[in-house]
């Protein structure tokens, strides 16, 4: 990590491509290395006082009775949130950048501190959290999705990842699926106003998969922080995938099995997963399916990137055999 100068009481650092190669345990293509430079991710280390106050914020969140569990009862909340983005999108004039900013979820950058490599940092550049998630997803788009004929993002929200995915695959048919109708409204507007070609939104509920939605041959499925919302109730969707046999499934999700319970930040992350009823047992179930000879697991690793409350962007890639 490169020290670039002084700021407040800490040294300003920037995350460079080599850092992401360490975090992701791989070498990155020139294209992703360029993305890292474009994002110019500046931060500083936290002070001891900040570290302590961050731990207190996390513990308070874990014990806060007002923070709800995820689950089937939350559909209206998601609809309300994405409708706000839809109205912001409609109200925003200007170029592509401003329009796309209008559909970014409001939950990025909420706490002013983030996790990188199991330490807490104070981001100094704009959109740090959003850009670091972009680097995880864009790396996966670059490696796995360039040649697919059809790509489906389940639980896609406003569809902003699909818009970037177009940079890596100019021709695939893109599908954004979500249980919130506001998601389909935004995607249909993105497509009709020419912000992305050959993309459509479909209504889909993980708890009750619509069997009439059949995945095309040569398709790739991915999810980003949306299986998260299912707790232990992921089996209907897993059965749907096994029936439809996509060529690859790529997930960026909270996976407790990949964290280290002997590390305090990881430990608190797992506690927060439990508090929110986030995805539980998914990787173990994939291991069982592998043992039964039904799937292959291509990659399972944490990203070492997270928000203040959780290390929630672990990566699992698998395929039906
Ligand atoms: C944390 S957001 C993630 C959105 C987007 N993938 C991203 O990376 O920002 C969770 C998404 O999952 C969707 N979701 C939650 N439960 C769902 C369900 N049962 N079926 C389909 N989508 C669901 C929500 O509507 C929301 O869009």
Tab-separated table of C-alpha atoms and ligand atoms in Angstrom:
chain	number	residue	atom	x	y	z
A	1	UNK	CA	0.000	0.000	0.000
A	2	UNK	CA	1.531	3.318	-1.032
A	3	UNK	CA	1.973	6.148	1.469
A	4	UNK	CA	1.319	9.377	-0.439
A	5	UNK	CA	1.440	12.088	2.201
A	6	UNK	CA	-0.096	13.355	5.384
A	7	UNK	CA	-3.763	13.906	6.174
A	8	UNK	CA	-5.283	14.799	9.543
A	9	UNK	CA	-3.402	12.577	11.973
A	10	UNK	CA	-2.783	9.700	9.574
A	11	UNK	CA	-0.873	8.866	6.437
A	12	UNK	CA	-2.858	8.991	3.212
A	13	UNK	CA	-2.635	5.728	1.323
A	14	UNK	CA	-4.082	4.545	-1.935
A	15	UNK	CA	-5.145	1.098	-3.000
A	16	UNK	CA	-3.312	0.135	-6.163
A	17	UNK	CA	-3.756	-2.809	-8.515
A	18	UNK	CA	-1.032	-4.826	-6.743
A	19	UNK	CA	-3.042	-4.551	-3.516
A	20	UNK	CA	-6.094	-6.044	-5.201
A	21	UNK	CA	-3.967	-8.879	-6.574
A	22	UNK	CA	-3.011	-9.670	-2.975
A	23	UNK	CA	-6.604	-9.393	-1.733
A	24	UNK	CA	-8.036	-11.437	-4.625
A	25	UNK	CA	-5.101	-13.906	-4.673
A	26	UNK	CA	-4.755	-13.684	-8.433
A	27	UNK	CA	-3.211	-11.592	-11.169
A	28	UNK	CA	-5.511	-9.045	-12.754
A	29	UNK	CA	-5.882	-8.230	-16.444
A	30	UNK	CA	-4.628	-4.865	-17.730
A	31	UNK	CA	-8.229	-3.786	-18.054
A	32	UNK	CA	-8.986	-4.329	-14.335
A	33	UNK	CA	-5.623	-2.847	-13.317
A	34	UNK	CA	-6.672	0.299	-15.245
A	35	UNK	CA	-10.038	0.344	-13.439
A	36	UNK	CA	-8.195	0.372	-10.102
A	37	UNK	CA	-6.176	3.437	-11.196
A	38	UNK	CA	-9.303	5.211	-12.500
A	39	UNK	CA	-11.074	4.772	-9.162
A	40	UNK	CA	-8.149	6.395	-7.268
A	41	UNK	CA	-9.092	4.852	-3.929
A	42	UNK	CA	-7.566	7.012	-1.183
A	43	UNK	CA	-7.853	6.265	2.527
A	44	UNK	CA	-6.094	6.546	5.834
A	45	UNK	CA	-5.696	4.164	8.734
A	46	UNK	CA	-8.023	4.677	11.674
A	47	UNK	CA	-6.803	6.068	14.972
A	48	UNK	CA	-7.108	3.988	18.154
A	49	UNK	CA	-10.059	6.149	19.239
A	50	UNK	CA	-11.792	5.631	15.896
A	51	UNK	CA	-11.187	1.879	16.045
A	52	UNK	CA	-12.783	1.710	19.468
A	53	UNK	CA	-15.716	3.846	18.418
A	54	UNK	CA	-16.208	1.655	15.285
A	55	UNK	CA	-16.315	-1.494	17.442
A	56	UNK	CA	-18.919	0.196	19.606
A	57	UNK	CA	-21.006	1.113	16.537
A	58	UNK	CA	-20.871	-2.506	15.328
A	59	UNK	CA	-21.792	-3.900	18.756
A	60	UNK	CA	-24.633	-1.398	19.120
A	61	UNK	CA	-25.965	-2.457	15.702
A	62	UNK	CA	-25.773	-6.131	16.692
A	63	UNK	CA	-27.816	-5.393	19.814
A	64	UNK	CA	-30.211	-2.835	18.288
A	65	UNK	CA	-33.753	-4.284	18.393
A	66	UNK	CA	-34.879	-1.745	15.770
A	67	UNK	CA	-32.666	-3.250	13.025
A	68	UNK	CA	-34.894	-5.800	11.252
A	69	UNK	CA	-34.144	-9.340	10.135
A	70	UNK	CA	-34.115	-10.045	6.385
A	71	UNK	CA	-36.874	-12.251	4.995
A	72	UNK	CA	-40.119	-12.534	3.057
A	73	UNK	CA	-41.740	-9.726	5.079
A	74	UNK	CA	-39.251	-7.172	3.650
A	75	UNK	CA	-40.468	-7.019	0.050
A	76	UNK	CA	-42.319	-3.708	0.524
A	77	UNK	CA	-39.185	-2.130	2.003
A	78	UNK	CA	-37.146	-3.054	-1.052
A	79	UNK	CA	-39.880	-1.809	-3.356
A	80	UNK	CA	-39.975	1.517	-1.492
A	81	UNK	CA	-36.173	1.909	-1.672
A	82	UNK	CA	-35.908	1.140	-5.379
A	83	UNK	CA	-38.906	3.407	-6.134
A	84	UNK	CA	-36.956	6.279	-4.552
A	85	UNK	CA	-34.111	5.491	-6.969
A	86	UNK	CA	-36.607	5.312	-9.839
A	87	UNK	CA	-37.946	8.796	-9.035
A	88	UNK	CA	-34.385	10.143	-8.669
A	89	UNK	CA	-33.531	8.576	-12.028
A	90	UNK	CA	-36.544	10.218	-13.681
A	91	UNK	CA	-35.775	13.590	-12.099
A	92	UNK	CA	-32.083	13.579	-13.089
A	93	UNK	CA	-31.097	15.377	-16.253
A	94	UNK	CA	-27.579	15.344	-17.644
A	95	UNK	CA	-25.128	12.807	-18.946
A	96	UNK	CA	-24.790	9.097	-18.400
A	97	UNK	CA	-22.688	9.528	-15.211
A	98	UNK	CA	-25.321	11.611	-13.399
A	99	UNK	CA	-28.134	9.304	-14.506
A	100	UNK	CA	-26.296	6.179	-13.344
A	101	UNK	CA	-25.472	7.865	-10.005
A	102	UNK	CA	-29.214	8.251	-9.482
A	103	UNK	CA	-29.686	4.473	-9.470
A	104	UNK	CA	-26.881	3.645	-7.046
A	105	UNK	CA	-28.239	2.194	-3.782
A	106	UNK	CA	-28.273	4.680	-0.922
A	107	UNK	CA	-26.652	2.208	1.469
A	108	UNK	CA	-23.093	2.771	0.227
A	109	UNK	CA	-20.782	4.866	2.406
A	110	UNK	CA	-23.298	5.059	5.252
A	111	UNK	CA	-20.859	4.811	8.163
A	112	UNK	CA	-17.719	6.533	6.890
A	113	UNK	CA	-15.496	3.541	7.733
A	114	UNK	CA	-14.821	0.317	5.815
A	115	UNK	CA	-12.972	-2.979	6.142
A	116	UNK	CA	-10.014	-3.841	3.940
A	117	UNK	CA	-7.891	-6.889	4.635
A	118	UNK	CA	-9.347	-7.320	8.126
A	119	UNK	CA	-8.518	-3.810	9.263
A	120	UNK	CA	-10.722	-0.750	9.478
A	121	UNK	CA	-9.967	2.195	7.241
A	122	UNK	CA	-11.268	5.727	6.787
A	123	UNK	CA	-12.018	6.227	3.063
A	124	UNK	CA	-10.989	9.648	1.772
A	125	UNK	CA	-12.090	9.492	-1.858
A	126	UNK	CA	-15.708	9.668	-3.068
A	127	UNK	CA	-17.658	6.479	-3.663
A	128	UNK	CA	-14.921	4.315	-2.120
A	129	UNK	CA	-17.314	1.583	-0.996
A	130	UNK	CA	-19.179	1.491	-4.302
A	131	UNK	CA	-15.946	1.456	-6.318
A	132	UNK	CA	-14.425	-1.337	-4.250
A	133	UNK	CA	-17.531	-3.465	-4.880
A	134	UNK	CA	-17.221	-2.550	-8.581
A	135	UNK	CA	-13.670	-3.947	-8.527
A	136	UNK	CA	-14.872	-7.291	-7.166
A	137	UNK	CA	-17.731	-7.580	-9.655
A	138	UNK	CA	-15.814	-6.201	-12.647
A	139	UNK	CA	-12.961	-8.643	-11.971
A	140	UNK	CA	-15.511	-11.496	-12.047
A	141	UNK	CA	-17.177	-10.095	-15.200
A	142	UNK	CA	-13.752	-9.879	-16.824
A	143	UNK	CA	-12.721	-13.432	-15.919
A	144	UNK	CA	-15.981	-15.362	-16.316
A	145	UNK	CA	-18.541	-13.481	-18.397
A	146	UNK	CA	-16.915	-12.147	-21.536
A	147	UNK	CA	-18.115	-14.971	-23.768
A	148	UNK	CA	-21.550	-15.854	-22.341
A	149	UNK	CA	-24.574	-15.609	-24.616
A	150	UNK	CA	-27.021	-14.704	-21.823
A	151	UNK	CA	-26.323	-13.351	-18.339
A	152	UNK	CA	-28.846	-13.205	-15.493
A	153	UNK	CA	-28.398	-11.138	-12.337
A	154	UNK	CA	-30.848	-12.333	-9.679
A	155	UNK	CA	-31.754	-9.827	-6.938
A	156	UNK	CA	-30.360	-7.092	-9.183
A	157	UNK	CA	-32.069	-4.104	-7.541
A	158	UNK	CA	-31.679	-1.114	-9.849
A	159	UNK	CA	-29.535	-3.042	-12.354
A	160	UNK	CA	-26.439	-0.853	-11.995
A	161	UNK	CA	-24.031	-3.826	-12.107
A	162	UNK	CA	-25.589	-4.986	-15.386
A	163	UNK	CA	-24.913	-1.581	-16.924
A	164	UNK	CA	-21.169	-1.984	-16.171
A	165	UNK	CA	-21.226	-5.621	-17.254
A	166	UNK	CA	-21.967	-4.379	-20.767
A	167	UNK	CA	-18.348	-3.059	-20.878
A	168	UNK	CA	-17.081	-6.640	-20.631
A	169	UNK	CA	-19.596	-8.346	-22.889
A	170	UNK	CA	-21.059	-6.129	-25.616
A	171	UNK	CA	-23.440	-8.695	-27.078
A	172	UNK	CA	-24.915	-10.982	-24.382
A	173	UNK	CA	-28.620	-10.794	-23.641
A	174	UNK	CA	-28.787	-9.302	-20.143
A	175	UNK	CA	-31.552	-10.038	-17.634
A	176	UNK	CA	-32.102	-8.334	-14.284
A	177	UNK	CA	-34.427	-10.228	-11.961
A	178	UNK	CA	-35.845	-9.046	-8.662
A	179	UNK	CA	-39.018	-9.417	-6.604
A	180	UNK	CA	-39.500	-5.635	-6.437
A	181	UNK	CA	-41.475	-4.275	-9.428
A	182	UNK	CA	-39.589	-0.955	-9.131
A	183	UNK	CA	-36.506	-2.869	-10.313
A	184	UNK	CA	-38.239	-3.763	-13.579
A	185	UNK	CA	-39.417	-0.144	-13.957
A	186	UNK	CA	-35.836	1.142	-13.730
A	187	UNK	CA	-34.467	-1.512	-16.094
A	188	UNK	CA	-37.141	-0.878	-18.659
A	189	UNK	CA	-36.361	2.854	-18.487
A	190	UNK	CA	-32.593	2.200	-18.771
A	191	UNK	CA	-33.251	0.148	-21.897
A	192	UNK	CA	-35.837	2.431	-23.515
A	193	UNK	CA	-33.659	5.533	-22.972
A	194	UNK	CA	-30.680	3.799	-24.582
A	195	UNK	CA	-28.410	3.505	-21.495
A	196	UNK	CA	-27.984	-0.189	-22.115
A	197	UNK	CA	-28.873	-2.416	-25.052
A	198	UNK	CA	-30.432	-5.883	-25.076
A	199	UNK	CA	-31.378	-5.884	-21.399
A	200	UNK	CA	-34.688	-6.660	-19.722
A	201	UNK	CA	-36.079	-6.858	-16.203
A	202	UNK	CA	-38.132	-9.794	-14.934
A	203	UNK	CA	-40.034	-10.249	-11.699
A	204	UNK	CA	-38.677	-13.177	-9.720
A	205	UNK	CA	-39.038	-14.221	-6.083
A	206	UNK	CA	-36.268	-16.433	-4.665
A	207	UNK	CA	-38.746	-17.909	-2.193
A	208	UNK	CA	-41.126	-18.940	-5.023
A	209	UNK	CA	-39.135	-19.253	-8.243
A	210	UNK	CA	-41.253	-18.763	-11.362
A	211	UNK	CA	-40.637	-21.976	-13.292
A	212	UNK	CA	-41.868	-20.268	-16.480
A	213	UNK	CA	-38.671	-18.217	-16.462
A	214	UNK	CA	-36.298	-20.637	-18.191
A	215	UNK	CA	-32.616	-19.819	-18.520
A	216	UNK	CA	-31.295	-19.783	-22.081
A	217	UNK	CA	-28.600	-22.233	-23.168
A	218	UNK	CA	-25.069	-20.879	-22.626
A	219	UNK	CA	-26.154	-18.717	-19.704
A	220	UNK	CA	-24.354	-17.389	-16.655
A	221	UNK	CA	-26.106	-16.512	-13.414
A	222	UNK	CA	-24.731	-14.128	-10.828
A	223	UNK	CA	-25.852	-12.542	-7.571
A	224	UNK	CA	-24.435	-9.681	-5.524
A	225	UNK	CA	-25.574	-9.253	-1.907
A	226	UNK	CA	-29.021	-10.634	-2.656
A	227	UNK	CA	-28.906	-14.310	-1.646
A	228	UNK	CA	-27.815	-12.513	1.516
A	229	UNK	CA	-31.486	-11.793	2.148
A	230	UNK	CA	-32.579	-15.457	2.257
A	231	UNK	CA	-31.231	-16.735	5.576
A	232	UNK	CA	-31.476	-20.533	5.356
A	233	UNK	CA	-34.251	-20.412	2.746
A	234	UNK	CA	-32.069	-20.752	-0.373
A	235	UNK	CA	-33.137	-24.281	-1.403
A	236	UNK	CA	-36.015	-23.295	-3.759
A	237	UNK	CA	-33.578	-21.118	-5.733
A	238	UNK	CA	-30.835	-23.732	-5.696
A	239	UNK	CA	-33.306	-26.314	-7.021
A	240	UNK	CA	-34.355	-23.830	-9.717
A	241	UNK	CA	-30.723	-23.409	-10.779
A	242	UNK	CA	-30.040	-27.141	-10.815
A	243	UNK	CA	-33.133	-27.634	-13.005
A	244	UNK	CA	-32.085	-24.857	-15.431
A	245	UNK	CA	-28.426	-25.845	-15.580
A	246	UNK	CA	-26.648	-22.519	-16.268
A	247	UNK	CA	-23.059	-22.989	-17.417
A	248	UNK	CA	-21.774	-21.061	-14.371
A	249	UNK	CA	-23.086	-19.439	-11.179
A	250	UNK	CA	-21.116	-16.602	-9.612
A	251	UNK	CA	-22.010	-15.218	-6.193
A	252	UNK	CA	-20.701	-12.250	-4.216
A	253	UNK	CA	-22.411	-12.809	-0.886
A	254	UNK	CA	-21.852	-12.985	2.884
A	255	UNK	CA	-20.394	-16.435	3.552
A	256	UNK	CA	-19.617	-17.056	7.227
A	257	UNK	CA	-17.849	-20.335	6.374
A	258	UNK	CA	-15.040	-18.318	4.725
A	259	UNK	CA	-14.421	-15.920	7.616
A	260	UNK	CA	-12.112	-16.465	10.576
A	261	UNK	CA	-13.919	-16.622	13.907
A	262	UNK	CA	-10.669	-16.024	15.772
A	263	UNK	CA	-10.438	-12.507	14.291
A	264	UNK	CA	-12.528	-9.919	16.109
A	265	UNK	CA	-13.805	-8.091	13.002
A	266	UNK	CA	-14.713	-11.377	11.306
A	267	UNK	CA	-16.345	-12.611	14.492
A	268	UNK	CA	-18.498	-9.480	14.729
A	269	UNK	CA	-19.323	-9.772	11.032
A	270	UNK	CA	-20.702	-13.288	11.598
A	271	UNK	CA	-22.654	-12.013	14.614
A	272	UNK	CA	-24.200	-9.336	12.407
A	273	UNK	CA	-25.055	-11.916	9.690
A	274	UNK	CA	-26.930	-13.838	12.389
A	275	UNK	CA	-28.634	-10.737	13.726
A	276	UNK	CA	-29.968	-9.909	10.242
A	277	UNK	CA	-30.777	-13.522	9.289
A	278	UNK	CA	-28.395	-13.293	6.353
A	279	UNK	CA	-27.506	-16.244	4.119
A	280	UNK	CA	-26.629	-19.275	6.260
A	281	UNK	CA	-25.393	-22.704	5.222
A	282	UNK	CA	-25.223	-22.006	1.473
A	283	UNK	CA	-21.561	-22.956	0.967
A	284	UNK	CA	-21.962	-26.055	3.140
A	285	UNK	CA	-24.910	-27.095	0.943
A	286	UNK	CA	-22.793	-26.582	-2.194
A	287	UNK	CA	-20.093	-28.790	-0.665
A	288	UNK	CA	-22.712	-31.492	-0.055
A	289	UNK	CA	-23.894	-31.231	-3.688
A	290	UNK	CA	-20.284	-31.517	-4.822
A	291	UNK	CA	-19.835	-34.652	-2.696
A	292	UNK	CA	-22.954	-36.080	-4.384
A	293	UNK	CA	-21.307	-35.411	-7.767
A	294	UNK	CA	-23.989	-32.889	-8.803
A	295	UNK	CA	-21.853	-29.756	-9.075
A	296	UNK	CA	-18.268	-28.565	-9.331
A	297	UNK	CA	-17.022	-25.696	-7.200
A	298	UNK	CA	-14.719	-23.476	-9.241
A	299	UNK	CA	-13.785	-20.847	-6.638
A	300	UNK	CA	-14.550	-20.088	-3.008
A	301	UNK	CA	-12.742	-17.256	-1.301
A	302	UNK	CA	-13.349	-14.147	0.667
A	303	UNK	CA	-12.595	-10.791	-0.960
A	304	UNK	CA	-11.197	-9.120	2.179
A	305	UNK	CA	-13.370	-6.107	1.322
A	306	UNK	CA	-16.358	-5.089	3.392
A	307	UNK	CA	-18.465	-2.394	4.974
A	308	UNK	CA	-18.082	-1.269	8.580
A	309	UNK	CA	-20.583	-3.849	9.821
A	310	UNK	CA	-19.741	-6.890	7.709
A	311	UNK	CA	-17.216	-8.609	5.499
A	312	UNK	CA	-20.064	-9.479	3.161
A	313	UNK	CA	-18.508	-9.822	-0.284
A	314	UNK	CA	-17.161	-13.369	-0.390
A	315	UNK	CA	-16.995	-15.094	-3.747
A	316	UNK	CA	-18.332	-18.518	-4.691
A	317	UNK	CA	-18.313	-19.829	-8.274
A	318	UNK	CA	-19.838	-23.212	-9.148
A	319	UNK	CA	-21.430	-25.114	-12.004
A	320	UNK	CA	-23.821	-28.032	-12.405
A	321	UNK	CA	-22.129	-31.179	-13.799
B	1	LIG	C1	-28.774	-5.611	-0.794
B	1	LIG	S1	-29.741	-5.540	-2.245
B	1	LIG	C2	-28.564	-5.916	-3.504
B	1	LIG	C3	-28.944	-5.316	-4.829
B	1	LIG	C4	-27.842	-5.419	-5.877
B	1	LIG	N1	-27.610	-6.806	-6.265
B	1	LIG	C5	-26.563	-4.774	-5.390
B	1	LIG	O1	-25.497	-5.399	-5.501
B	1	LIG	O2	-26.601	-3.639	-4.898
B	1	LIG	C6	-30.720	-7.015	-2.123
B	1	LIG	C7	-31.603	-7.237	-3.337
B	1	LIG	O3	-32.225	-8.509	-3.229
B	1	LIG	C8	-33.589	-8.379	-3.596
B	1	LIG	N2	-34.323	-9.469	-2.932
B	1	LIG	C9	-34.451	-9.688	-1.601
B	1	LIG	N3	-35.216	-10.772	-1.387
B	1	LIG	C10	-35.573	-11.247	-2.607
B	1	LIG	C11	-36.378	-12.325	-3.042
B	1	LIG	N4	-36.983	-13.149	-2.169
B	1	LIG	N5	-36.497	-12.557	-4.370
B	1	LIG	C12	-35.888	-11.731	-5.253
B	1	LIG	N6	-35.153	-10.648	-4.905
B	1	LIG	C13	-34.992	-10.421	-3.595
B	1	LIG	C14	-33.989	-7.003	-3.102
B	1	LIG	O4	-35.153	-6.526	-3.733
B	1	LIG	C15	-32.737	-6.224	-3.470
B	1	LIG	O5	-32.802	-5.794	-4.794
